Structure formats: structure tokens, C-alpha cells
Amino acid sequence: KGIIHRDLKPSNLMITREGILKLTDFGIAKDTDVTALTGQNSTIGTAAYMSPEQCKGDRNLSNKSDLYSLGIVFFELLTGKKPFTAENTVEMFLKHVNEAPPRLGKLVNELPPKLEALILQLMEKDKDDRPIDAAWVGRMLAEIEEDSFARKSAGVDIATSKRVVRPRNLDGSRLDDADREAARALRGKKKTRKKQAVVPLLERTWAKATALSLALVAIAVGSYFALRPVSATRLAAAVESATTAEAKLEAATKYLEQYGTKPGEQTDAIAIQYRNLTTRARERQLNTRFASNINKPAEADDAEAYAMAWQAMDAEKAGQLGNALEWWSKVKSRFPDESSLSFTVDEAVIVKARWGWLADKRIGDLRMVDQHAKELLEQLTQKRRFEVPLGIDPASPEGLAVKGLRLEEFGDPNKAALVWDQLINLTEKDPERRSWYLLASRQRARVPKVDADPMKARLELLTLKVSTAGKLADMARGNSDLANDRWKARVICREITELYDDELDATIKSLITKAREIAASVPKR
């Protein structure tokens, strides 16, 4: 009908008492001329049924988006469950965009292959790979129904077909051998002797026995090779060749299930990988739940450990790293025996062990914060001393941390707070860069209260700094005894040009230009 519904789901499909299917709720629909009917052109709809392009916020949705949602509805109609489950909307979006749906044939018995192929085609990630339109889908469903009806009809015909009518006596009784012999005599025919049928070679008893013996031998040999444990070398190679964290964890689990008790460097190395991967997976899950404010543990979680971990993460977010360290230490002591294990593949034990493993990791991250800060400050001191440009990527965690520390030293807490907030947003959900998140949280908490008019305060600071640099340059120019003043002037100018090159204010840009001029006028010797 020329309308893109954008919210196709079971609750919007109604069946009347006459058995007619009705599509309802066009609250966010659009027509194909991209004219809004009652909604805005944005990522809206119910996450479980949204197409990948809706999840990405594509503004040019087509009828293919509704076809994807229709595929999800078909999947749920046949299996009783949705193809994707997630704890939050963002995770659901990622699954629609990246994860292949389960095969229906494994979930539904006697599913026609054509129907499975059609539903999987509807749920293709690339809209160009989906059917051309709903009319085509309707025709395919009709064909599938016809094929199914034809197969059932053929089965009924075979089951209900009549037997061949055979000759009988006048009284209705069947002909016996004597009756048939008398009939042949009346027709003047002699009794024919049956020729002994020639039995084909493959149907002879001895041949069948030989074939059966060979088949049993083949089955035995096949069973041996199929059930023979995979070698430790092959399982270890599978761990190394895995390209994703999930695949690597699965391969490591298989190795440890069979060879975890085998001593040696190979087992030790895989056990370390397994523990790290398990810890990372648990940490990502916990970070997601914390970001979504899901403060109640899952059914399989230990409520006390979860509550203590939550307190620790609250302290981390507030920049109170000492309190966070105390809480993680309590989490670690919750299950001391299980936490001390180098690995375990026992599901009942790993639920407890991974709390201790996670606490160990987070305690290590907390202790890395002071080391990061110390190394960065030493780096700043050395580069200032020798007047070396920093050249650090401002979009990286390290680059942002350096910029934040420089701004604090320069005396601009307003801009430093913005940089620390940027670093927090960049690293908050990334377990690999947790220590940078903790550093940013701590420094953000230490920043004094932000001024009511930060731009005014920034202009006053830069004006003062440029004036100071100018005075130092004027006094030191031509005086060899004031080399340190010349160095200070150049350092101030470099801080201004490197820390404020992203500002758009015209006055600040003019101050940056002035700083460059002062630096150029002050020789190093």
C-alpha cells in the first residue's frame, strides 16, 4: 500500500473473529515519499523486531525494513521465541546488525526447507539480499502451502488406494489352484512350469552377509576415529588460531576439559588465557549492567558479591579509588578457595571463582593509576625541559590523559574537566582500558568547582599567560644571563598553542597567534 510501518510486531497484529488478520498501530509509519504520517524519522520501534538499518539510525528506510521485522515475527510464530535476546537495547541493536539468527530447522521438526529459506532470507542483514517486496513473499508462501498440500494428498492417495481386483468364481469365492488348472484345460493350455528366477549377485545370501560384515567393520572403524579424543596439539592450535574472544574462550575450554590436568607450559599458557577471557567476559557483562543501572544480580549470581562489586564500581565512578580498592578486596575474600584456582571448567565452581578473578583484575587496574600518572608527568617534564613537541594523539586515552594533566598544571580546571569527561566516556565500558577510566574519574573528582562562566575565566587566564610570556621575553631578549626566562616564555607559548588549538573563539585564536609570535621572537640561545 506504499506505507512503511516501521513497528511490525505480534502485538500490532490482530485476528478478527472471522479469522482476518489486521495490521494496527501506524503511530511511527511513513509513506514511501518519506512524508511523516505520525512519527519522526529516527531510530524508533521495538528493539526485538527492528531491522539492522533501523538499529543504525538509517534515515532512508524502505519496505525491506518491514520485511526483516516480518521474518522475526515468522521466527517467533514457529519457535515460540525471538531469534535474539539481550539485556538492553544497545546489545539488541548490535545483535541485529552483526549476529546471524539460529537455524529454524534445528528448532522445528518437519519444517519445509522452502519455508526456512524464505524466513532466513527475510532476516538477511543486507536489505538488498531480502525479497523484493511483500507481494513476492505472499506468492512464495502460497507456493510453499501448495507444495505441502500436494505432498499430503499424495500420501493420502497411497494410504487409501484400492487393491487390484482379482478373478473370482461365480459364487464370489477366490480361485484356488485346482480352479485355475481347470480353466487352463478348458482354454486348451497346458500347465506351464515356472522358470527358476535368476537371483542377482548382490541379492544372494552370501553376498548380503559379506556386505553386512564389511559395513559393520566400517562402522566400527568410523566410530573409533569419530570418538577418539582430539590431540592436545590440535586443540592448542585451535586456541591460537581463534580470531574472536568468544571463539578463543570456547577453544580453551575444550582443551582444558580434556587436558587441564596435563602438566606443562602449554596447559599453563592456555589456562591463563582461559582465566583472562572468562574475567573479561564477566567484566563486560558487569559494566553493561552498571551502565544500565541494573543493580539486582542475575539468578545465578551471588547476591553478596554482586552488592560489594556494585559498591566498588560506585566508588570508582566517584573517583574514590581508595574506597573502591577496599570493596574489591572484600569481593576477592568472598570465595577465597575458588578465587585461588588457576582455572576451572566446572560450572558450579566458576560462578564463584570468577568473582575473585575479576576482583584481582580490578585491584591491578586501581594500582596502575598512580603508575600511569607518574609516567605521564615524568614524560611532560622531560619534553618541556628539552622543548620537544608532545605529538600524542588527542583521541587516544594516553593523549587525553596528557592533555588533562597539562591543563590542570596550566591552571584551566574548566577545560581539564571537559577532557576528563571525554576520557571517561571513551573508556568506561572497555575492560582493556579500565586503568585510564579510573585515572580520569580520580582527576575529575579532584578538579575544583567549574566556573559559572568558563569562557570568561579562560580568556582571563590566556590573556594573563600571554602577558607573562611577553614580559619574560622582553626582559630576557639579548641578555644571555636570563636563559631560563626565555625557556619559560617559550614553554608558556607552547602550552597555549597546543592546548587551545581546538578553540573556535576569535579572541582565543588571536591570543594563540600572539603566543606564536612571542615564541618565534625568543631565541633558544
Coordinates of N, CA, C and O in Angstrom, one line a residue, residues 400-495:
L400 N 44.6 12.0 25.8 CA 43.6 12.8 26.6 C 44.1 12.9 28.0 O 43.9 14.0 28.6
A401 N 44.7 11.9 28.6 CA 45.2 12.0 29.9 C 46.3 13.0 30.0 O 46.4 13.8 30.9
V402 N 47.2 13.0 29.0 CA 48.3 14.0 29.0 C 47.7 15.4 28.9 O 48.1 16.4 29.6
K403 N 46.7 15.6 28.0 CA 46.1 16.9 27.9 C 45.4 17.4 29.2 O 45.5 18.5 29.5
G404 N 44.7 16.4 29.8 CA 44.1 16.8 31.1 C 45.1 17.2 32.2 O 44.9 18.2 32.9
L405 N 46.2 16.5 32.3 CA 47.2 16.9 33.3 C 47.8 18.2 32.9 O 48.1 19.0 33.8
R406 N 48.1 18.4 31.7 CA 48.7 19.7 31.2 C 47.8 20.9 31.5 O 48.2 22.0 32.0
L407 N 46.5 20.7 31.3 CA 45.5 21.8 31.6 C 45.4 22.1 33.1 O 45.3 23.2 33.5
E408 N 45.5 21.0 33.9 CA 45.5 21.2 35.3 C 46.7 22.1 35.7 O 46.6 23.0 36.5
E409 N 47.9 21.7 35.2 CA 49.1 22.4 35.6 C 49.0 23.8 35.1 O 49.6 24.8 35.7
F410 N 48.4 24.0 33.9 CA 48.4 25.3 33.3 C 47.4 26.3 34.0 O 47.5 27.5 33.9
G411 N 46.5 25.7 34.8 CA 45.6 26.5 35.6 C 44.2 26.6 35.0 O 43.5 27.6 35.3
D412 N 43.8 25.7 34.1 CA 42.4 25.8 33.5 C 41.6 24.5 33.9 O 41.5 23.6 33.1
P413 N 41.1 24.5 35.1 CA 40.3 23.4 35.6 C 39.0 23.2 34.8 O 38.5 22.0 34.6
N414 N 38.4 24.3 34.2 CA 37.2 24.1 33.4 C 37.4 23.2 32.2 O 36.7 22.3 31.9
K415 N 38.5 23.5 31.5 CA 38.8 22.7 30.3 C 39.3 21.3 30.6 O 39.0 20.3 30.0
A416 N 40.1 21.3 31.7 CA 40.5 19.9 32.2 C 39.4 19.0 32.5 O 39.4 17.8 32.2
A417 N 38.3 19.6 33.1 CA 37.1 18.8 33.5 C 36.5 18.2 32.2 O 36.1 17.0 32.2
L418 N 36.4 19.0 31.2 CA 35.9 18.5 29.9 C 36.7 17.4 29.3 O 36.1 16.4 28.8
V419 N 38.0 17.5 29.4 CA 38.9 16.4 28.9 C 38.7 15.2 29.7 O 38.7 14.1 29.1
W420 N 38.6 15.3 31.0 CA 38.5 14.1 31.9 C 37.1 13.4 31.6 O 37.0 12.2 31.5
D421 N 36.1 14.2 31.4 CA 34.8 13.6 31.0 C 34.9 12.9 29.7 O 34.3 11.8 29.5
Q422 N 35.6 13.5 28.7 CA 35.8 12.8 27.4 C 36.5 11.5 27.6 O 36.1 10.5 26.9
L423 N 37.5 11.5 28.4 CA 38.3 10.2 28.6 C 37.4 9.2 29.3 O 37.5 8.0 29.0
I424 N 36.6 9.6 30.3 CA 35.6 8.7 31.0 C 34.7 8.0 30.0 O 34.5 6.8 30.0
N425 N 34.1 8.8 29.1 CA 33.2 8.3 28.1 C 33.8 7.4 27.1 O 33.2 6.4 26.6
L426 N 35.1 7.6 26.8 CA 35.8 6.8 25.9 C 36.2 5.4 26.4 O 36.2 4.4 25.7
T427 N 36.4 5.3 27.7 CA 37.0 4.1 28.3 C 36.1 3.4 29.3 O 36.4 2.3 29.8
E428 N 34.9 4.0 29.6 CA 34.1 3.4 30.7 C 33.7 2.0 30.5 O 33.7 1.2 31.5
K429 N 33.4 1.5 29.3 CA 32.9 0.2 29.1 C 34.0 -0.7 28.5 O 33.6 -1.9 28.1
D430 N 35.2 -0.3 28.4 CA 36.3 -1.1 27.8 C 37.2 -1.7 28.9 O 38.0 -1.0 29.5
P431 N 37.1 -3.0 29.2 CA 37.9 -3.6 30.2 C 39.4 -3.4 30.0 O 40.2 -3.4 30.9
E432 N 39.8 -3.4 28.7 CA 41.2 -3.3 28.4 C 41.8 -2.0 28.8 O 43.0 -1.8 28.9
R433 N 41.0 -0.9 28.9 CA 41.5 0.4 29.2 C 40.9 0.9 30.5 O 40.7 2.1 30.7
R434 N 40.6 0.0 31.4 CA 40.0 0.4 32.7 C 40.8 1.3 33.5 O 40.3 2.2 34.2
S435 N 42.2 1.2 33.5 CA 43.0 2.0 34.3 C 42.9 3.5 33.9 O 43.1 4.4 34.7
W436 N 42.7 3.7 32.6 CA 42.6 5.1 32.1 C 41.3 5.7 32.6 O 41.2 6.9 32.9
Y437 N 40.2 4.9 32.6 CA 39.0 5.3 33.1 C 39.1 5.7 34.6 O 38.6 6.8 35.0
L438 N 39.8 4.9 35.4 CA 40.0 5.2 36.8 C 40.8 6.5 37.0 O 40.5 7.3 37.9
L439 N 41.8 6.7 36.2 CA 42.6 7.9 36.3 C 41.7 9.1 36.0 O 41.8 10.1 36.8
A440 N 40.9 9.0 35.0 CA 40.1 10.1 34.6 C 39.0 10.4 35.7 O 38.8 11.6 36.0
S441 N 38.5 9.4 36.3 CA 37.5 9.5 37.4 C 38.1 10.2 38.6 O 37.5 11.1 39.2
R442 N 39.3 9.8 38.9 CA 40.0 10.4 40.1 C 40.3 11.9 39.8 O 40.1 12.7 40.7
Q443 N 40.9 12.1 38.7 CA 41.3 13.5 38.4 C 40.0 14.4 38.2 O 40.0 15.6 38.6
R444 N 39.0 13.9 37.7 CA 37.7 14.6 37.5 C 37.2 15.0 38.9 O 36.7 16.1 39.1
A445 N 37.3 14.1 39.9 CA 36.8 14.4 41.2 C 37.7 15.4 41.9 O 37.2 16.2 42.8
R446 N 38.9 15.5 41.5 CA 39.8 16.5 42.1 C 39.7 17.9 41.5 O 40.2 18.8 42.1
V447 N 39.1 18.0 40.3 CA 39.1 19.3 39.7 C 38.2 20.2 40.5 O 37.1 19.8 40.9
P448 N 38.6 21.5 40.8 CA 37.8 22.4 41.6 C 36.4 22.6 40.9 O 36.3 22.3 39.7
K449 N 35.5 23.2 41.6 CA 34.2 23.5 41.0 C 34.4 24.4 39.8 O 35.1 25.3 39.7
V450 N 33.7 24.0 38.7 CA 33.7 24.6 37.4 C 33.1 26.0 37.5 O 32.1 26.2 38.2
D451 N 33.8 27.0 36.9 CA 33.3 28.4 37.0 C 31.9 28.5 36.3 O 31.6 27.8 35.4
A452 N 31.2 29.5 36.8 CA 29.8 29.8 36.2 C 30.0 30.2 34.7 O 29.1 29.9 33.9
D453 N 31.0 30.9 34.4 CA 31.3 31.4 33.1 C 32.7 30.9 32.7 O 33.7 31.7 32.8
P454 N 32.8 29.7 32.2 CA 34.1 29.1 31.9 C 34.9 29.9 30.8 O 36.1 30.0 30.8
M455 N 34.1 30.4 29.8 CA 34.8 31.1 28.7 C 35.5 32.4 29.2 O 36.6 32.7 28.8
K456 N 34.8 33.1 30.1 CA 35.3 34.3 30.6 C 36.6 34.0 31.4 O 37.6 34.7 31.3
A457 N 36.5 33.0 32.2 CA 37.7 32.6 33.0 C 38.9 32.2 32.1 O 40.0 32.5 32.4
R458 N 38.5 31.5 31.0 CA 39.6 31.0 30.1 C 40.3 32.2 29.4 O 41.5 32.3 29.2
L459 N 39.5 33.2 29.0 CA 40.0 34.4 28.3 C 40.9 35.1 29.3 O 42.0 35.6 28.9
E460 N 40.5 35.3 30.5 CA 41.3 36.0 31.5 C 42.6 35.2 31.8 O 43.7 35.8 31.9
L461 N 42.6 33.9 31.8 CA 43.8 33.1 32.1 C 44.8 33.2 30.9 O 46.0 33.5 31.1
L462 N 44.3 33.1 29.6 CA 45.1 33.1 28.5 C 45.7 34.5 28.3 O 46.9 34.7 27.9
T463 N 44.9 35.6 28.6 CA 45.4 36.9 28.5 C 46.6 37.1 29.5 O 47.6 37.7 29.1
L464 N 46.4 36.6 30.7 CA 47.5 36.7 31.7 C 48.7 36.0 31.3 O 49.8 36.5 31.4
K465 N 48.5 34.7 30.7 CA 49.7 33.9 30.3 C 50.4 34.5 29.2 O 51.7 34.5 29.2
V466 N 49.7 35.1 28.2 CA 50.4 35.7 27.1 C 51.1 36.9 27.5 O 52.3 37.2 27.1
S467 N 50.5 37.7 28.5 CA 51.2 38.9 29.0 C 52.5 38.5 29.7 O 53.6 39.1 29.6
T468 N 52.4 37.4 30.6 CA 53.6 36.9 31.3 C 54.7 36.5 30.4 O 55.9 36.8 30.6
A469 N 54.3 35.7 29.3 CA 55.3 35.3 28.4 C 56.0 36.4 27.7 O 57.2 36.4 27.4
G470 N 55.1 37.4 27.3 CA 55.7 38.6 26.7 C 56.7 39.4 27.5 O 57.7 39.8 27.1
K471 N 56.4 39.5 28.8 CA 57.3 40.2 29.8 C 58.6 39.4 29.9 O 59.7 40.0 29.9
L472 N 58.5 38.1 30.1 CA 59.7 37.3 30.2 C 60.6 37.4 28.9 O 61.8 37.5 29.0
A473 N 59.9 37.4 27.8 CA 60.7 37.5 26.6 C 61.4 38.9 26.4 O 62.5 39.0 26.0
D474 N 60.7 39.9 26.8 CA 61.2 41.3 26.7 C 62.5 41.4 27.6 O 63.5 42.0 27.2
M475 N 62.4 40.9 28.8 CA 63.5 41.0 29.8 C 64.7 40.2 29.4 O 65.8 40.6 29.5
A476 N 64.4 39.0 28.8 CA 65.5 38.0 28.5 C 66.1 38.3 27.1 O 67.2 37.7 26.9
R477 N 65.4 39.0 26.3 CA 65.9 39.1 24.9 C 67.2 39.9 24.9 O 67.3 41.0 25.4
G478 N 68.2 39.3 24.4 CA 69.5 40.0 24.4 C 70.3 39.8 25.6 O 71.5 40.3 25.7
N479 N 69.8 39.2 26.7 CA 70.5 39.0 27.9 C 70.8 37.6 28.1 O 69.9 36.8 28.4
S480 N 72.0 37.2 27.9 CA 72.4 35.8 28.0 C 72.3 35.2 29.4 O 72.2 34.0 29.6
D481 N 72.2 36.0 30.4 CA 72.1 35.5 31.8 C 70.7 35.1 32.1 O 70.4 34.5 33.2
L482 N 69.7 35.4 31.3 CA 68.3 35.1 31.6 C 67.8 34.0 30.6 O 66.7 34.1 30.2
A483 N 68.6 33.0 30.4 CA 68.2 31.9 29.5 C 67.0 31.2 30.1 O 66.1 30.7 29.3
N484 N 66.9 31.1 31.4 CA 65.8 30.3 32.0 C 64.5 31.1 31.8 O 63.4 30.4 31.5
D485 N 64.5 32.4 31.8 CA 63.3 33.2 31.5 C 62.8 33.0 30.0 O 61.6 32.9 29.7
R486 N 63.8 32.9 29.1 CA 63.5 32.7 27.7 C 62.8 31.3 27.6 O 61.8 31.2 26.8
W487 N 63.4 30.3 28.3 CA 62.8 29.0 28.3 C 61.4 29.0 28.8 O 60.5 28.4 28.2
K488 N 61.1 29.7 29.9 CA 59.8 29.8 30.5 C 58.8 30.4 29.5 O 57.6 30.0 29.4
A489 N 59.3 31.5 28.8 CA 58.4 32.1 27.9 C 58.0 31.2 26.7 O 56.8 31.2 26.3
R490 N 59.0 30.4 26.2 CA 58.7 29.5 25.1 C 57.7 28.4 25.6 O 56.8 28.0 24.8
V491 N 57.9 27.9 26.8 CA 57.1 26.8 27.4 C 55.6 27.3 27.5 O 54.7 26.6 27.1
I492 N 55.5 28.5 28.0 CA 54.1 29.1 28.1 C 53.4 29.2 26.8 O 52.3 28.8 26.6
C493 N 54.2 29.7 25.8 CA 53.6 29.8 24.5 C 53.3 28.5 23.8 O 52.2 28.4 23.1
R494 N 54.1 27.5 24.1 CA 53.8 26.2 23.5 C 52.6 25.6 24.2 O 51.7 25.0 23.5
E495 N 52.4 25.8 25.5 CA 51.2 25.3 26.1 C 49.9 25.9 25.5 O 48.9 25.2 25.3

